[in-house]
Coordinates of C-alpha atoms in Angstrom, one line a residue:
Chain A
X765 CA 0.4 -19.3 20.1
X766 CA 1.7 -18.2 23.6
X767 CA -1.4 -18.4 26.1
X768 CA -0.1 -17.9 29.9
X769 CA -1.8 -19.9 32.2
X770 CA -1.7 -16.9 34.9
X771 CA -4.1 -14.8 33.1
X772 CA -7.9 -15.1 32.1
X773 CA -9.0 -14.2 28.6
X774 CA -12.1 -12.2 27.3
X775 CA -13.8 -13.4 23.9
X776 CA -12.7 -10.5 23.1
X777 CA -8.6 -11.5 23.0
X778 CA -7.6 -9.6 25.6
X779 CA -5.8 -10.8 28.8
X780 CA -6.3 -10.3 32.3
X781 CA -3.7 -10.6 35.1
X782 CA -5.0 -10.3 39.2
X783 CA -2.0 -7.4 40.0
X784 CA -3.5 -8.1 43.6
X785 CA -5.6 -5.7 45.8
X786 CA -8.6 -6.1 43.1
X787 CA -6.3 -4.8 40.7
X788 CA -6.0 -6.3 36.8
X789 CA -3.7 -5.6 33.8
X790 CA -5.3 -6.0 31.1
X791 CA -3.3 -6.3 27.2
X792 CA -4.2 -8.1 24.2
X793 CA -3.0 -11.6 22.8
X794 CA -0.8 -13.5 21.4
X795 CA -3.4 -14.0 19.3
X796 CA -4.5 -10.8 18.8
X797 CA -1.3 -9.0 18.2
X798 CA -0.5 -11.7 15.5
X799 CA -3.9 -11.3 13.8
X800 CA -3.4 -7.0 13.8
X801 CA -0.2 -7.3 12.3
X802 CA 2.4 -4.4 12.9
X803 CA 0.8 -2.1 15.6
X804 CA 1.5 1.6 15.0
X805 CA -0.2 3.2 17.4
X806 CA -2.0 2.9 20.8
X807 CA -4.7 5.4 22.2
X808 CA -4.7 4.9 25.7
X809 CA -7.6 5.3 28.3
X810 CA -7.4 8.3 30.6
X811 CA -6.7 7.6 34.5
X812 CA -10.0 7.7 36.3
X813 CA -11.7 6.4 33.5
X814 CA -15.1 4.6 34.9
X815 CA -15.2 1.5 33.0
X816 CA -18.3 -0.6 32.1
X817 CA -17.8 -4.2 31.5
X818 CA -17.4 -4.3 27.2
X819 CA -17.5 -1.2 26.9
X820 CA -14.4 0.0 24.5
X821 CA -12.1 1.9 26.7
X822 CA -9.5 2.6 24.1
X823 CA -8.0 2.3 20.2
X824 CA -5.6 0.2 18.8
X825 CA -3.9 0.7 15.0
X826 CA -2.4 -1.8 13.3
X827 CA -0.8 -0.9 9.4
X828 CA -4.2 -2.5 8.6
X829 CA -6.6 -1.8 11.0
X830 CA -8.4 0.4 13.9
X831 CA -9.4 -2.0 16.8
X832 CA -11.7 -1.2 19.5
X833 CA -9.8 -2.3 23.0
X834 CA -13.1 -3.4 25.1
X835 CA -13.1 -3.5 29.5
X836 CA -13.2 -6.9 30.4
X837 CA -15.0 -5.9 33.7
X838 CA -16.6 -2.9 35.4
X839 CA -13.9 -0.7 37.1
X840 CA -11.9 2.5 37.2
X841 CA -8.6 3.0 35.1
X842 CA -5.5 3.4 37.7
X843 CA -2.6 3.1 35.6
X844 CA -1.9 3.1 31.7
X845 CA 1.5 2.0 30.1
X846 CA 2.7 5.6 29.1
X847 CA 6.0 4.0 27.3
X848 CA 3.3 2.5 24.7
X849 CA 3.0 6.3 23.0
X850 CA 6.0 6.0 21.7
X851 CA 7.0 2.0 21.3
X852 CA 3.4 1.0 20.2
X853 CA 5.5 -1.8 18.5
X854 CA 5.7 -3.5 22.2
X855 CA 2.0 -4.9 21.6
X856 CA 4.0 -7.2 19.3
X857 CA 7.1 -8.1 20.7
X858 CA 6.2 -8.5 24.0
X859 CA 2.2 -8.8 24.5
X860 CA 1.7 -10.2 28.0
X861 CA 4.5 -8.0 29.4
X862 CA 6.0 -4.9 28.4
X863 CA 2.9 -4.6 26.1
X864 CA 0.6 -4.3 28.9
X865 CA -2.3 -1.1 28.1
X866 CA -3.7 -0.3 31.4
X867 CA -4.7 -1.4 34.7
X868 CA -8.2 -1.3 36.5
X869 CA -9.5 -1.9 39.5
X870 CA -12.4 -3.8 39.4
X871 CA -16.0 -2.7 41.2
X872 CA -15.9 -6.6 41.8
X873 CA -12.8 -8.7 42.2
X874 CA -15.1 -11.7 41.9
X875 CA -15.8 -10.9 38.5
X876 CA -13.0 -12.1 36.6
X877 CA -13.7 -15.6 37.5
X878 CA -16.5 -15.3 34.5
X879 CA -13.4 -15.0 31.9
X880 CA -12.0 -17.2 30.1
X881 CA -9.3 -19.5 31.6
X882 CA -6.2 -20.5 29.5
X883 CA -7.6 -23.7 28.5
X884 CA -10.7 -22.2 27.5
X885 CA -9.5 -19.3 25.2
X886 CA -7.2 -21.7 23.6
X887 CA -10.4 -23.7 22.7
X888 CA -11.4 -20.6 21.4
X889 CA -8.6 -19.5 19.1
X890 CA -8.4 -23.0 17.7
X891 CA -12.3 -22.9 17.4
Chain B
X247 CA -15.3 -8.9 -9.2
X248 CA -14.9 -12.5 -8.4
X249 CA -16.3 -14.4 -5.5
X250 CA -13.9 -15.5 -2.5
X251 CA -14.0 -18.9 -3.4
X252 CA -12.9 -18.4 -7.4
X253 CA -10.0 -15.9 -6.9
X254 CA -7.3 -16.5 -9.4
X255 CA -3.8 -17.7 -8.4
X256 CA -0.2 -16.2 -9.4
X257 CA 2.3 -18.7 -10.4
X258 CA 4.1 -18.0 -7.6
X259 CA 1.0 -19.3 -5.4
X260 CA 2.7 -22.2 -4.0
X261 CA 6.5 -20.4 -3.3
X262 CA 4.1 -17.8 -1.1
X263 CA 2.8 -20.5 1.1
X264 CA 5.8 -22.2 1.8
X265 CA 6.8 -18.8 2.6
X266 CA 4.5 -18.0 5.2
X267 CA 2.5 -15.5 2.9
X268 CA -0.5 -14.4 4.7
X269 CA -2.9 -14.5 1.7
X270 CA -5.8 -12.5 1.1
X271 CA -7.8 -11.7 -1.6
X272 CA -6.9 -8.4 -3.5
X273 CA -9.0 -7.3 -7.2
X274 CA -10.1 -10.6 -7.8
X275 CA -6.5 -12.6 -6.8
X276 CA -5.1 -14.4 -4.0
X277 CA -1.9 -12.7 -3.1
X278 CA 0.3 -11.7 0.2
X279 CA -0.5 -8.9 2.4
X280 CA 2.3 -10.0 4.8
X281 CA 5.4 -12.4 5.4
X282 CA 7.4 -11.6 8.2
X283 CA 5.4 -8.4 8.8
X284 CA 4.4 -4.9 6.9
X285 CA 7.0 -3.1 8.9
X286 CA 9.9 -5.2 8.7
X287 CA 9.1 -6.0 5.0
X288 CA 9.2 -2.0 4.0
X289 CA 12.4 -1.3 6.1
X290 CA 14.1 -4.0 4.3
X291 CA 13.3 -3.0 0.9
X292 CA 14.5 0.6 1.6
X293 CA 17.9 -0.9 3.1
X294 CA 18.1 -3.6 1.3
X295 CA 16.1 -5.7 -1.6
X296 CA 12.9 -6.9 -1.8
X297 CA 10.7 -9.5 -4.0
X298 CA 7.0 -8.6 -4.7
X299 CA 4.6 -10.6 -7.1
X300 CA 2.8 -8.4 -8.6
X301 CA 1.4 -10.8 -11.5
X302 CA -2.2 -9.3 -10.8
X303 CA -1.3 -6.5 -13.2
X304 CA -3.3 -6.3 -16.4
X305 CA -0.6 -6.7 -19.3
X306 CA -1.3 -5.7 -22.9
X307 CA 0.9 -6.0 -26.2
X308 CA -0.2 -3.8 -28.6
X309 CA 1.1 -4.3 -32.2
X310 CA 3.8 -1.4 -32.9
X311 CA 2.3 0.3 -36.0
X312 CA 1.7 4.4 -36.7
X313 CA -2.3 3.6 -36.5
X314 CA -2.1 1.6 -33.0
X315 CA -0.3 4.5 -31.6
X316 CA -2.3 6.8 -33.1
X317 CA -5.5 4.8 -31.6
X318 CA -3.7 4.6 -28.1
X319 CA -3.1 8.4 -28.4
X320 CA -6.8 8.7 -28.9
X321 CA -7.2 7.5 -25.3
X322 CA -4.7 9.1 -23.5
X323 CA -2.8 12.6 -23.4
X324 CA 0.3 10.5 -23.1
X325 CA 3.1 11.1 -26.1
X326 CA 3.6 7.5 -27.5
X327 CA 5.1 9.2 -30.9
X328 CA 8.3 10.2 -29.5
X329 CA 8.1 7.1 -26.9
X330 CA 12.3 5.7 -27.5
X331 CA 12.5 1.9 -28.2
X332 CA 13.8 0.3 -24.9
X333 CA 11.8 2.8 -23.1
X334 CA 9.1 3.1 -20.5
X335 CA 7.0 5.9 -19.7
X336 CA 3.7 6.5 -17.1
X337 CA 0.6 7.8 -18.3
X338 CA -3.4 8.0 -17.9
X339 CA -6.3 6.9 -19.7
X340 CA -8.7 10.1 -19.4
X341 CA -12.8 10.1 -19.9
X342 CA -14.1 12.8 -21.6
X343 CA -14.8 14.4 -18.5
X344 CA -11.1 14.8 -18.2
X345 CA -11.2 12.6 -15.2
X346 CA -8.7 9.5 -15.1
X347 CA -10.1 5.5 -16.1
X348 CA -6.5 3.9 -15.3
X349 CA -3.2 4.7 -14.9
X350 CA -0.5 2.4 -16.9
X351 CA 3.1 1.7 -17.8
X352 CA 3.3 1.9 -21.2
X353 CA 6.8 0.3 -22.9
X354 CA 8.2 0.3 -26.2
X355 CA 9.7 -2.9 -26.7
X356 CA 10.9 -5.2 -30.3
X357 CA 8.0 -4.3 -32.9
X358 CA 5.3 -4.1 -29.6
X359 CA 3.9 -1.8 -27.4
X360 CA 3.3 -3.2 -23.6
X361 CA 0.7 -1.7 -21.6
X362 CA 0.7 -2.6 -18.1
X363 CA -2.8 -1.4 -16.0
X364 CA -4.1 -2.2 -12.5
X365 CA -6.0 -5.4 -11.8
X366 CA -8.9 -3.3 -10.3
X367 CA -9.4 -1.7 -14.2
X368 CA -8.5 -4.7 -16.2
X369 CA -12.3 -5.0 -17.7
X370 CA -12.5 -0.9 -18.2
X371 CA -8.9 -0.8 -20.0
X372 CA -9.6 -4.1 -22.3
X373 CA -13.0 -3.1 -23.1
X374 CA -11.3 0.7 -23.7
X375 CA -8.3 -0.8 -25.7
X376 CA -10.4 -3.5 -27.9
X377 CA -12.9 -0.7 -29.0
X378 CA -9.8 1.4 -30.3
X379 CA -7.6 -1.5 -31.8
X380 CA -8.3 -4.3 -34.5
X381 CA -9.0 -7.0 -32.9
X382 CA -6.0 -9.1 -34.2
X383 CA -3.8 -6.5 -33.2
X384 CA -4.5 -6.3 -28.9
X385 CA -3.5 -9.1 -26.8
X386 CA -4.0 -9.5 -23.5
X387 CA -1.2 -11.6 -21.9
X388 CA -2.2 -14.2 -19.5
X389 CA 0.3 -16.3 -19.1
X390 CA 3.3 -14.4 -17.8
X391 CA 4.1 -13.5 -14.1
X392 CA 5.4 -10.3 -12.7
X393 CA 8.0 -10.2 -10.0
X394 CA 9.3 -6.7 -8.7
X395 CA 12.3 -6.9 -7.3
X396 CA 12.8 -3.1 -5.3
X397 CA 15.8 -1.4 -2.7
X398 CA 19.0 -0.2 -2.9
X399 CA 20.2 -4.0 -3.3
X400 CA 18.3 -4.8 -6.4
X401 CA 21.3 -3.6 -8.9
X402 CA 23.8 -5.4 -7.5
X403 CA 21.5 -9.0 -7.6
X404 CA 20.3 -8.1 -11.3
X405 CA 23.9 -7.4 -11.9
X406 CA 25.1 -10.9 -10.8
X407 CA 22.4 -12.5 -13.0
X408 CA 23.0 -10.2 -16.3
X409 CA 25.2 -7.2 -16.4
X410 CA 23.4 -5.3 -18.6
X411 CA 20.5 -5.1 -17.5
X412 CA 21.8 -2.8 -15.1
X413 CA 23.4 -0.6 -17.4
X414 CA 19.7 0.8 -18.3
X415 CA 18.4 4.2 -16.8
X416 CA 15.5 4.1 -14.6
X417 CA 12.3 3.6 -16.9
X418 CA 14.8 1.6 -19.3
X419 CA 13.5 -1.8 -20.8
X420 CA 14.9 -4.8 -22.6
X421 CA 13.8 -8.5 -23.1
X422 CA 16.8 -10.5 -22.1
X423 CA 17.7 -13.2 -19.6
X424 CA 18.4 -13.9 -16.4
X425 CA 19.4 -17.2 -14.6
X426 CA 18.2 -18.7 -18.4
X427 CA 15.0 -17.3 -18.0
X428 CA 13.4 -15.4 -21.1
X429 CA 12.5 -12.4 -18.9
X430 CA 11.6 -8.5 -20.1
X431 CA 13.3 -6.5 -17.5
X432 CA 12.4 -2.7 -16.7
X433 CA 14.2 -0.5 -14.9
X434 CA 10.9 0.8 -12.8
X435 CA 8.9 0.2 -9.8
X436 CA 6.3 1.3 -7.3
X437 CA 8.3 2.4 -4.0
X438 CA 10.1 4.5 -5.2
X439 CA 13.8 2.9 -4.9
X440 CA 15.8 1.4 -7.7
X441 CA 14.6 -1.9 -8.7
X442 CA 13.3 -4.1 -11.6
X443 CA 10.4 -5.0 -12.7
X444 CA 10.5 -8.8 -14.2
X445 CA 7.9 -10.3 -16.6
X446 CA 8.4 -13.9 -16.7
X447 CA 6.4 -16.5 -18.8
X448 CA 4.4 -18.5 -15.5
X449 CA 6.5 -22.0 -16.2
X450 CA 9.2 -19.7 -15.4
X451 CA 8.2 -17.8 -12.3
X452 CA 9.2 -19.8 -9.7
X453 CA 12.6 -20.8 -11.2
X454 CA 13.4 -17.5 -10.9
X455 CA 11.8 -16.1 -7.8
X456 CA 13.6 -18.9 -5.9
X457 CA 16.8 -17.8 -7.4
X458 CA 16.3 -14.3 -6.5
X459 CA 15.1 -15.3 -3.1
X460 CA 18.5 -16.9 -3.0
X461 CA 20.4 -14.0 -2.3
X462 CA 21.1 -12.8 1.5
X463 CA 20.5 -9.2 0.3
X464 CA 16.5 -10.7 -0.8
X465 CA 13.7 -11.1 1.4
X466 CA 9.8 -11.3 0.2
X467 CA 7.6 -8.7 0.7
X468 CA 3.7 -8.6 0.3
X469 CA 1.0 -6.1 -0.7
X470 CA 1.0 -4.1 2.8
X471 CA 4.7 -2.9 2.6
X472 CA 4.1 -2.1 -1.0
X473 CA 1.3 0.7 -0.5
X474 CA 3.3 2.1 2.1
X475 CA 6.2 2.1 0.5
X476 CA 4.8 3.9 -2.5
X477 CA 2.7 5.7 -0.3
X478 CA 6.0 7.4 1.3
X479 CA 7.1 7.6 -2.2
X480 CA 4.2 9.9 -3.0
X481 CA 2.9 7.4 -6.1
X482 CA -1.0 6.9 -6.8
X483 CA -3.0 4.0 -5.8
X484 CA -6.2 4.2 -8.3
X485 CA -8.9 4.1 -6.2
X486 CA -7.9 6.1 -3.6
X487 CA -5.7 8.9 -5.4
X488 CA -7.1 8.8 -9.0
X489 CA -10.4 8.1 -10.1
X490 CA -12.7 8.7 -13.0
X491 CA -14.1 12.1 -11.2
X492 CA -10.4 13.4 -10.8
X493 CA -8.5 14.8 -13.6
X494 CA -4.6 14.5 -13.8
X495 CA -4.1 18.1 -13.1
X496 CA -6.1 17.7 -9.8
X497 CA -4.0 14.8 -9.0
X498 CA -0.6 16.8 -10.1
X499 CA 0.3 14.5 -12.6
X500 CA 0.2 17.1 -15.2
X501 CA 4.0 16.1 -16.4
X502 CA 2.4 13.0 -17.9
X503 CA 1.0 15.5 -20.7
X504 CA 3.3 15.8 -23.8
X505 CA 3.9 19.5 -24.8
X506 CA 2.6 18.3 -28.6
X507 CA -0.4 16.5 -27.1
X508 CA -1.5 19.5 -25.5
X509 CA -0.9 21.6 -28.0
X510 CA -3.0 19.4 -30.4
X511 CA -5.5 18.8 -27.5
X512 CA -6.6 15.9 -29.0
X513 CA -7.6 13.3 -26.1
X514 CA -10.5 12.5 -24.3
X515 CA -11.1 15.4 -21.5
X516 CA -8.9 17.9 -23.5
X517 CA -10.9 20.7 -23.2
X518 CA -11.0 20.7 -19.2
X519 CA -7.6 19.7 -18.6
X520 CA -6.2 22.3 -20.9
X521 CA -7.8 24.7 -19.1
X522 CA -6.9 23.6 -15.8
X523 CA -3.8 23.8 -16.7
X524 CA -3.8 27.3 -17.7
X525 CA -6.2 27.8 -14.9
X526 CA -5.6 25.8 -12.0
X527 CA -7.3 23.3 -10.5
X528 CA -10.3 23.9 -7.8
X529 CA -8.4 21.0 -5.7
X530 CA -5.2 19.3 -6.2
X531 CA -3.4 16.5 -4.4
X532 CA -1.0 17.2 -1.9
X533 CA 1.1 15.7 1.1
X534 CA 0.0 15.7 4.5
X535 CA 2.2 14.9 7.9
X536 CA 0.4 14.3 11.0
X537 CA 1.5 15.8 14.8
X538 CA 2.3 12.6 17.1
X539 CA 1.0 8.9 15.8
X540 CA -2.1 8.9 15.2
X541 CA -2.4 7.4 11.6
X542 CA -5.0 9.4 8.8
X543 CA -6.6 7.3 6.9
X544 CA -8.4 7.8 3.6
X545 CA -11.6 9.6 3.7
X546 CA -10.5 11.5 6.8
X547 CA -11.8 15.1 6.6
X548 CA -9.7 18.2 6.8
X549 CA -10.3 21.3 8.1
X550 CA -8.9 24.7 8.1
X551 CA -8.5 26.4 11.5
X552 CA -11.4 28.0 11.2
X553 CA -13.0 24.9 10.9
X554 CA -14.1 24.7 7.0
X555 CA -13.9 21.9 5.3
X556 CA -11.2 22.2 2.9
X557 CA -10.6 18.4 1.8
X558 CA -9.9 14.5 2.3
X559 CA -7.3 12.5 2.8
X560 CA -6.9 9.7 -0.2
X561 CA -3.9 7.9 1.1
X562 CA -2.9 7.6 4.5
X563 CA -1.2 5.7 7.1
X564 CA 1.7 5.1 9.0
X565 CA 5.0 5.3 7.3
X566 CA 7.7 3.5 8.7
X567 CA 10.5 5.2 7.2
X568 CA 9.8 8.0 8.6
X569 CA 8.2 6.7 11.6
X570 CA 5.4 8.9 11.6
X571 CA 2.0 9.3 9.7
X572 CA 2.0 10.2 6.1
X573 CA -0.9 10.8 3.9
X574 CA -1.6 12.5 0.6
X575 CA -4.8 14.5 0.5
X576 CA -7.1 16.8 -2.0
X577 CA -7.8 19.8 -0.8
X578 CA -9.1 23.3 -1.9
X579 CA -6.1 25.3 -3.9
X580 CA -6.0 27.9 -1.0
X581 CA -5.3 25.0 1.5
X582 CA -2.5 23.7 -1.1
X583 CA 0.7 25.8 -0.3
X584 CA 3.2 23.7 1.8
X585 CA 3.4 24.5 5.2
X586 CA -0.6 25.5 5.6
X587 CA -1.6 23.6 9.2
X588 CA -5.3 21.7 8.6
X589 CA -7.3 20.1 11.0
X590 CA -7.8 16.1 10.5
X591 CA -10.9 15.1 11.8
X592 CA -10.5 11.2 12.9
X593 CA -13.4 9.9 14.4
X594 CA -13.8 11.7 17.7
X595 CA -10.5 13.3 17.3
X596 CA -8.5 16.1 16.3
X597 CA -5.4 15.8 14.8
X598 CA -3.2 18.6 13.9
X599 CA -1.7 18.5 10.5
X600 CA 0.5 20.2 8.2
X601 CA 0.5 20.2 3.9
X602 CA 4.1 18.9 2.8
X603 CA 6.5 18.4 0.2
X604 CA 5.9 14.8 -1.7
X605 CA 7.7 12.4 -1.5
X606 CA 7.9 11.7 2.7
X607 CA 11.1 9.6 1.3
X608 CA 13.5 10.7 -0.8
X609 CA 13.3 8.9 -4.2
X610 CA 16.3 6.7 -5.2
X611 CA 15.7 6.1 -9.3
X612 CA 18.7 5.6 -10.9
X613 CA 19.5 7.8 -13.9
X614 CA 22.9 7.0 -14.7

């Protein structure tokens, strides 16, 4: 299972990259992907969405499943990966990169050194 | 229904695993959802071939005699009378409400009838089946596996193995061999390309499943690609598309009526389904494409554009043939005509819809 040691990790199985500037993209797992199976479609959050810290922001569908996507910190929705409505698939193939879901900038920076490190969610998958 | 931790295994248990099967557990067995992955598992078995186990299946054998079919015909508006030897056929066990107990594959083989049920209904169809037989002439048949080999492909490895099996018509049957296997091969399936459907004593199973798995054109699919494969093929899943409070003219499956059995209208439900089919059904089940991705999943509701409720969604997903959502529905016989735009209602969503021909994906039997 592919766990980057540049991101943090919510219990949650999503992953959070510092973009700089307070900023953080935020996308699911290794982990999770593999544990949704085939994703077939992606609801994504509207720009300017306020966050609250695990609060679900937006919907993922697997052939199986409807998954809640949950913020892993308080913040405001800047960016969303537009290319997902149409290649949802990307959650799959290419989770920590061209699967990205959104970005948000944090109400505190400081508050994504309460996640999970690498090491950490590892422990967790394998728990 | 069986606890987690007593679910029954297929012969093919072990082959699955070494596979990479992600098992779950499905009416009681232990059987793959996934391999590779639901997607890539359906697209190969609509370009290529496929190999399910479908050995949860509730098989019958039903001494051929003019009483037993006259006791089968007692549960069922299916014509067994004019049933060919070396022939399948689909049909419906009906209550007397006229709503459907099971749907089956009933096949006319050498001095036996084979009845082949869903997992989910074994314990309704055997208790069913053993009040309407003598005892000494209903078995249920426990120790044979059921491999379904499905896609374009599937001719051309059947072929390799035993030429004439493929010289049968789709809903042909004969017991025969392949690769020295006793096997009884039908021409039938439940995605609604050309493929096989294999019962093989267990000792057998995985003889033969490795030799099938053997060819390039084979890869093995699990229990997700197979309900959207049959879901784009517009086929029933009891459960969600039939049930014991919908009758087989609701779930347009009418065609499964003989013309002598209605005229003698002598099965349970008679009375309602004649008239339903004189009269229409209230509801009937229908196919239903979705605007942009969103998948519609059973027990959606649907709306008119008014905004009355006019029915729900039985089957749904996303179908990767088509690339898009594809559901079936029942709705309100107004609602019914192709082309009428509904209203899906998922969660806080609105999803515009539109009734449509079934099947999503053209249909590939092969009738000679």
């Amino acid at each position: 299972m592919n766990i980057p040691e540049d991101c943090r990790y919510s219990s949650d199985h999503e992953w959070i990259r510092s973009d700089g500037d307070g900023r953080f993209r935020i996308g699911i797992t290794d982990y999770a992907q593999d544990a949704l199976g085939d994703v077939v479609f992606v609801e994504l959050p509207e720009i300017g969405l306020k966050a609250k810290a695990n609060e679900s922001i937006c919907e993922v569908e697997s052939t199986k499943s409807v998954s809640d996507i949950y913020a892993p910190m308080s913040g405001t929705v800047v960016e969303v990966n537009s290319d997902l409505a149409d290649a949802p698939d990307r959650l799959n193939s290419d989770p920590y990169g061209e699967g990205w879901i959104c970005m948000i900038e944090a109400d505190s920076a400081s508050d994504v050194d309460s996640l999970l490190d690498a090491a950490a969610y590892q422990e967790l998958t394998e728990g | 229904m069986n606890d987690e931790t007593d679910l029954q295994k297929t012969a093919l248990h072990r082959l699955h695993d070494e596979l990479g099967g992600r098992l779950v557990p499905f009416a009681g067995w232990e059987l793959p959802i996934q391999y590779e992955g639901v997607v890539a598992e359906h697209r190969w078995c609509r370009s290529s071939a496929s190999l399910f186990d479908v050995s949860h299946m509730a098989t019958f054998d039903i001494v051929d005699n003019e009483a037993n079919v006259a006791a089968i015909e007692g549960l069922t508006p299916t014509n067994l009378a004019t049933l060919k030897p070396g022939r399948s056929r689909y049909g419906l066990f009906t209550t007397f409400d006229g709503g459907i107990l099971d749907d089956f594959i009933v096949t006319r083989l050498d001095s036996k009838l084979r009845i082949v049920s869903n997992a989910a209904r074994r314990s309704t169809v055997t208790r069913i089946l053993s009040a309407a037989l003598p005892h000494d002439q209903l078995q249920e048949v426990s120790d044979v596996a059921l491999l379904a080999l499905q896609g374009p492909a599937a001719a051309s490895v059947i072929a390799q193995l035993n030429p004439a099996a493929t010289r049968m018509n789709f809903m042909g049957s004969m017991e025969t061999e392949l690769a020295d296997v006793p096997v009884t091969v039908s021409r039938s399936g439940y995605t609604g390309e050309d493929g096989f459907e294999l019962s093989v004593p267990n000792t057998y199973a995985e003889t033969l499943a490795r030799r099938l798995l053997d060819f390039d054109t084979v890869q093995p699919a699990g229990l997700g690609a197979r309900d959207s494969l049959r879901l784009e093929a517009g086929l029933c899943l009891y459960g969600n598309d039939l049930d014991e409070s919908t009758t087989p003219i609701e779930a347009d499956l009418g065609w499964t009526i003989g013309k002598a059995r209605r005229k003698r209208a002598d099965f349970p439900g008679a009375k309602i389904i004649i008239d339903q089919i004189e009269n229409g059904p209230q509801r009937i089940r229908v196919g239903v494409l979705a605007q942009g991705r969103r998948p519609i999943r059973d027990n959606t509701k649907l709306t008119d554009l008014e905004g009355n409720v006019v029915g729900t969604v039985s089957s749904g997903g996303y179908g990767p043939t088509l690339d898009a959502p594809v559901a079936m529905a029942y709705v309100n016989r107004p609602a019914s005509e192709i082309h009428t735009k509904l209203n899906a209602h998922v969660r806080d969503n609105i999803v515009s819809c539109v009734v449509a021909e079934l099947p999503f994906s053209p249909t590939n039997y092969f009738k000679g």
